[in-house]
Amino acid sequence: MPVDFSGTWNLVSNDNFEGYMVALGIDFATRKIAKMLKPQKVIKQDGDSFYIHTTSTFRDYLLEFKVGEEFEEDNKGLDNRKCKSLVTWENDKLVCVQTGEKKNRGWTHWLEGDDLHLELRCENQVCKQVFKRA
Ligand code: YOG
């Protein structure tokens, strides 16, 4: 059975989100708000087609892609930098490389027990998030 990330997921931990936001150049006032948030992810997966909607009381971000097909990402409402993104499978992990102005930018999703894990990377910073099913 291939892995299926579909579902509604609530953030339960968020390690070094501050460092990740600093690396992205997010200003102090926005960081202060952002780190209080408990975002929710709604993921719809149909084979290699993904819809990932990250929502919060402050801002939301929608990403739709197919694994193996590079796309333009605008990061609207986040750092607003455009990049070229490519998501691939590495075994059961979903790995995104975001090529652009920021070095070493990307993220990895995987399932561990009943939890959804997300590692967010930018430059020398790694943020580790864990989500539980709503
Ligand atoms: O997820 O790319 O699931 O897109 C990363 C926030 C905070 C806005 C959230 C809004 C980076 C202010 C998306 C938080 C910080 C701070 C809720 C992570 C930037 C701005 C949207 C992400 C992938 C993988 C799918």
PDB file of C-alpha atoms in Angstrom, residues 3-94:
ATOM      1  CA  VAL A   3       1.548   6.028   1.726  1.00  0.00           C
ATOM      2  CA  ASP A   4      -1.486   8.337   1.895  1.00  0.00           C
ATOM      3  CA  PHE A   5      -1.131  11.743   3.571  1.00  0.00           C
ATOM      4  CA  SER A   6      -4.802  12.671   3.068  1.00  0.00           C
ATOM      5  CA  GLY A   7      -6.588  14.142   6.033  1.00  0.00           C
ATOM      6  CA  THR A   8      -6.961  17.121   8.318  1.00  0.00           C
ATOM      7  CA  TRP A   9      -3.985  17.667  10.576  1.00  0.00           C
ATOM      8  CA  ASN A  10      -3.425  19.983  13.543  1.00  0.00           C
ATOM      9  CA  LEU A  11      -0.011  21.299  14.570  1.00  0.00           C
ATOM     10  CA  VAL A  12       1.138  19.968  17.943  1.00  0.00           C
ATOM     11  CA  SER A  13       4.833  20.945  17.958  1.00  0.00           C
ATOM     12  CA  ASN A  14       6.963  23.436  16.099  1.00  0.00           C
ATOM     13  CA  ASP A  15      10.713  23.367  16.833  1.00  0.00           C
ATOM     14  CA  ASN A  16      12.888  26.248  15.579  1.00  0.00           C
ATOM     15  CA  PHE A  17      10.125  27.904  13.557  1.00  0.00           C
ATOM     16  CA  GLU A  18      11.733  31.175  14.666  1.00  0.00           C
ATOM     17  CA  GLY A  19      15.104  30.243  13.099  1.00  0.00           C
ATOM     18  CA  TYR A  20      13.388  29.178   9.884  1.00  0.00           C
ATOM     19  CA  MET A  21      11.464  32.460   9.688  1.00  0.00           C
ATOM     20  CA  VAL A  22      14.607  34.511  10.352  1.00  0.00           C
ATOM     21  CA  ALA A  23      16.369  32.620   7.531  1.00  0.00           C
ATOM     22  CA  LEU A  24      13.435  33.528   5.254  1.00  0.00           C
ATOM     23  CA  GLY A  25      13.775  37.193   6.229  1.00  0.00           C
ATOM     24  CA  ILE A  26      10.369  37.457   7.913  1.00  0.00           C
ATOM     25  CA  ASP A  27      10.193  40.692   9.917  1.00  0.00           C
ATOM     26  CA  PHE A  28       9.995  40.749  13.724  1.00  0.00           C
ATOM     27  CA  ALA A  29       6.342  41.803  14.019  1.00  0.00           C
ATOM     28  CA  THR A  30       5.170  39.102  11.599  1.00  0.00           C
ATOM     29  CA  ARG A  31       7.283  36.460  13.361  1.00  0.00           C
ATOM     30  CA  LYS A  32       5.738  37.423  16.699  1.00  0.00           C
ATOM     31  CA  ILE A  33       2.267  36.735  15.319  1.00  0.00           C
ATOM     32  CA  ALA A  34       3.283  33.671  13.300  1.00  0.00           C
ATOM     33  CA  LYS A  35       4.854  31.812  16.186  1.00  0.00           C
ATOM     34  CA  MET A  36       1.617  31.996  18.197  1.00  0.00           C
ATOM     35  CA  LEU A  37      -0.327  30.226  15.426  1.00  0.00           C
ATOM     36  CA  LYS A  38      -1.467  26.624  15.495  1.00  0.00           C
ATOM     37  CA  PRO A  39      -1.869  25.965  11.766  1.00  0.00           C
ATOM     38  CA  GLN A  40      -3.968  23.184  10.352  1.00  0.00           C
ATOM     39  CA  LYS A  41      -3.166  21.253   7.183  1.00  0.00           C
ATOM     40  CA  VAL A  42      -5.801  19.801   4.896  1.00  0.00           C
ATOM     41  CA  ILE A  43      -4.132  17.351   2.537  1.00  0.00           C
ATOM     42  CA  LYS A  44      -5.854  15.711  -0.407  1.00  0.00           C
ATOM     43  CA  GLN A  45      -3.790  13.099  -2.183  1.00  0.00           C
ATOM     44  CA  ASP A  46      -4.826  11.285  -5.326  1.00  0.00           C
ATOM     45  CA  GLY A  47      -1.882   9.093  -6.268  1.00  0.00           C
ATOM     46  CA  ASP A  48       0.880  11.580  -7.119  1.00  0.00           C
ATOM     47  CA  SER A  49      -1.434  14.627  -7.164  1.00  0.00           C
ATOM     48  CA  PHE A  50      -1.400  16.714  -4.014  1.00  0.00           C
ATOM     49  CA  TYR A  51      -3.438  19.555  -2.554  1.00  0.00           C
ATOM     50  CA  ILE A  52      -1.932  20.907   0.673  1.00  0.00           C
ATOM     51  CA  HIS A  53      -3.820  23.776   2.308  1.00  0.00           C
ATOM     52  CA  THR A  54      -2.126  25.217   5.377  1.00  0.00           C
ATOM     53  CA  THR A  55      -4.565  27.446   7.243  1.00  0.00           C
ATOM     54  CA  SER A  56      -4.389  29.684  10.291  1.00  0.00           C
ATOM     55  CA  THR A  57      -6.253  32.607  11.819  1.00  0.00           C
ATOM     56  CA  PHE A  58      -3.628  34.970  10.307  1.00  0.00           C
ATOM     57  CA  ARG A  59      -2.838  33.695   6.797  1.00  0.00           C
ATOM     58  CA  ASP A  60      -3.271  30.602   4.696  1.00  0.00           C
ATOM     59  CA  TYR A  61      -1.267  28.973   1.944  1.00  0.00           C
ATOM     60  CA  LEU A  62      -2.413  26.595  -0.782  1.00  0.00           C
ATOM     61  CA  LEU A  63      -0.025  24.366  -2.700  1.00  0.00           C
ATOM     62  CA  GLU A  64      -1.056  22.009  -5.498  1.00  0.00           C
ATOM     63  CA  PHE A  65       1.457  19.860  -7.385  1.00  0.00           C
ATOM     64  CA  LYS A  66       2.200  16.537  -8.993  1.00  0.00           C
ATOM     65  CA  VAL A  67       5.164  14.518  -7.812  1.00  0.00           C
ATOM     66  CA  GLY A  68       7.957  14.655 -10.410  1.00  0.00           C
ATOM     67  CA  GLU A  69       6.670  17.786 -12.185  1.00  0.00           C
ATOM     68  CA  GLU A  70       8.553  21.027 -11.521  1.00  0.00           C
ATOM     69  CA  PHE A  71       6.373  24.080 -10.905  1.00  0.00           C
ATOM     70  CA  GLU A  72       6.669  27.789 -10.110  1.00  0.00           C
ATOM     71  CA  GLU A  73       5.910  28.535  -6.481  1.00  0.00           C
ATOM     72  CA  ASP A  74       5.126  32.100  -5.366  1.00  0.00           C
ATOM     73  CA  ASN A  75       5.080  31.659  -1.562  1.00  0.00           C
ATOM     74  CA  LYS A  76       2.377  34.326  -1.441  1.00  0.00           C
ATOM     75  CA  GLY A  77       1.705  35.518   2.101  1.00  0.00           C
ATOM     76  CA  LEU A  78       4.821  33.729   3.347  1.00  0.00           C
ATOM     77  CA  ASP A  79       8.096  35.345   2.212  1.00  0.00           C
ATOM     78  CA  ASN A  80       6.656  36.108  -1.262  1.00  0.00           C
ATOM     79  CA  ARG A  81       9.832  34.915  -3.028  1.00  0.00           C
ATOM     80  CA  LYS A  82       9.303  32.963  -6.206  1.00  0.00           C
ATOM     81  CA  CYS A  83      11.102  29.672  -6.633  1.00  0.00           C
ATOM     82  CA  LYS A  84      11.074  26.552  -8.804  1.00  0.00           C
ATOM     83  CA  SER A  85       9.820  23.638  -6.803  1.00  0.00           C
ATOM     84  CA  LEU A  86      10.074  19.916  -7.401  1.00  0.00           C
ATOM     85  CA  VAL A  87       8.560  17.261  -5.178  1.00  0.00           C
ATOM     86  CA  THR A  88       9.780  13.671  -5.379  1.00  0.00           C
ATOM     87  CA  TRP A  89       9.354  10.455  -3.431  1.00  0.00           C
ATOM     88  CA  GLU A  90      12.290   9.229  -1.404  1.00  0.00           C
ATOM     89  CA  ASN A  91      10.884   5.884  -0.297  1.00  0.00           C
ATOM     90  CA  ASP A  92       7.775   6.924   1.698  1.00  0.00           C
ATOM     91  CA  LYS A  93       8.977  10.484   2.261  1.00  0.00           C
ATOM     92  CA  LEU A  94       7.708  13.382   0.168  1.00  0.00           C
TER      93      LEU A  94
END
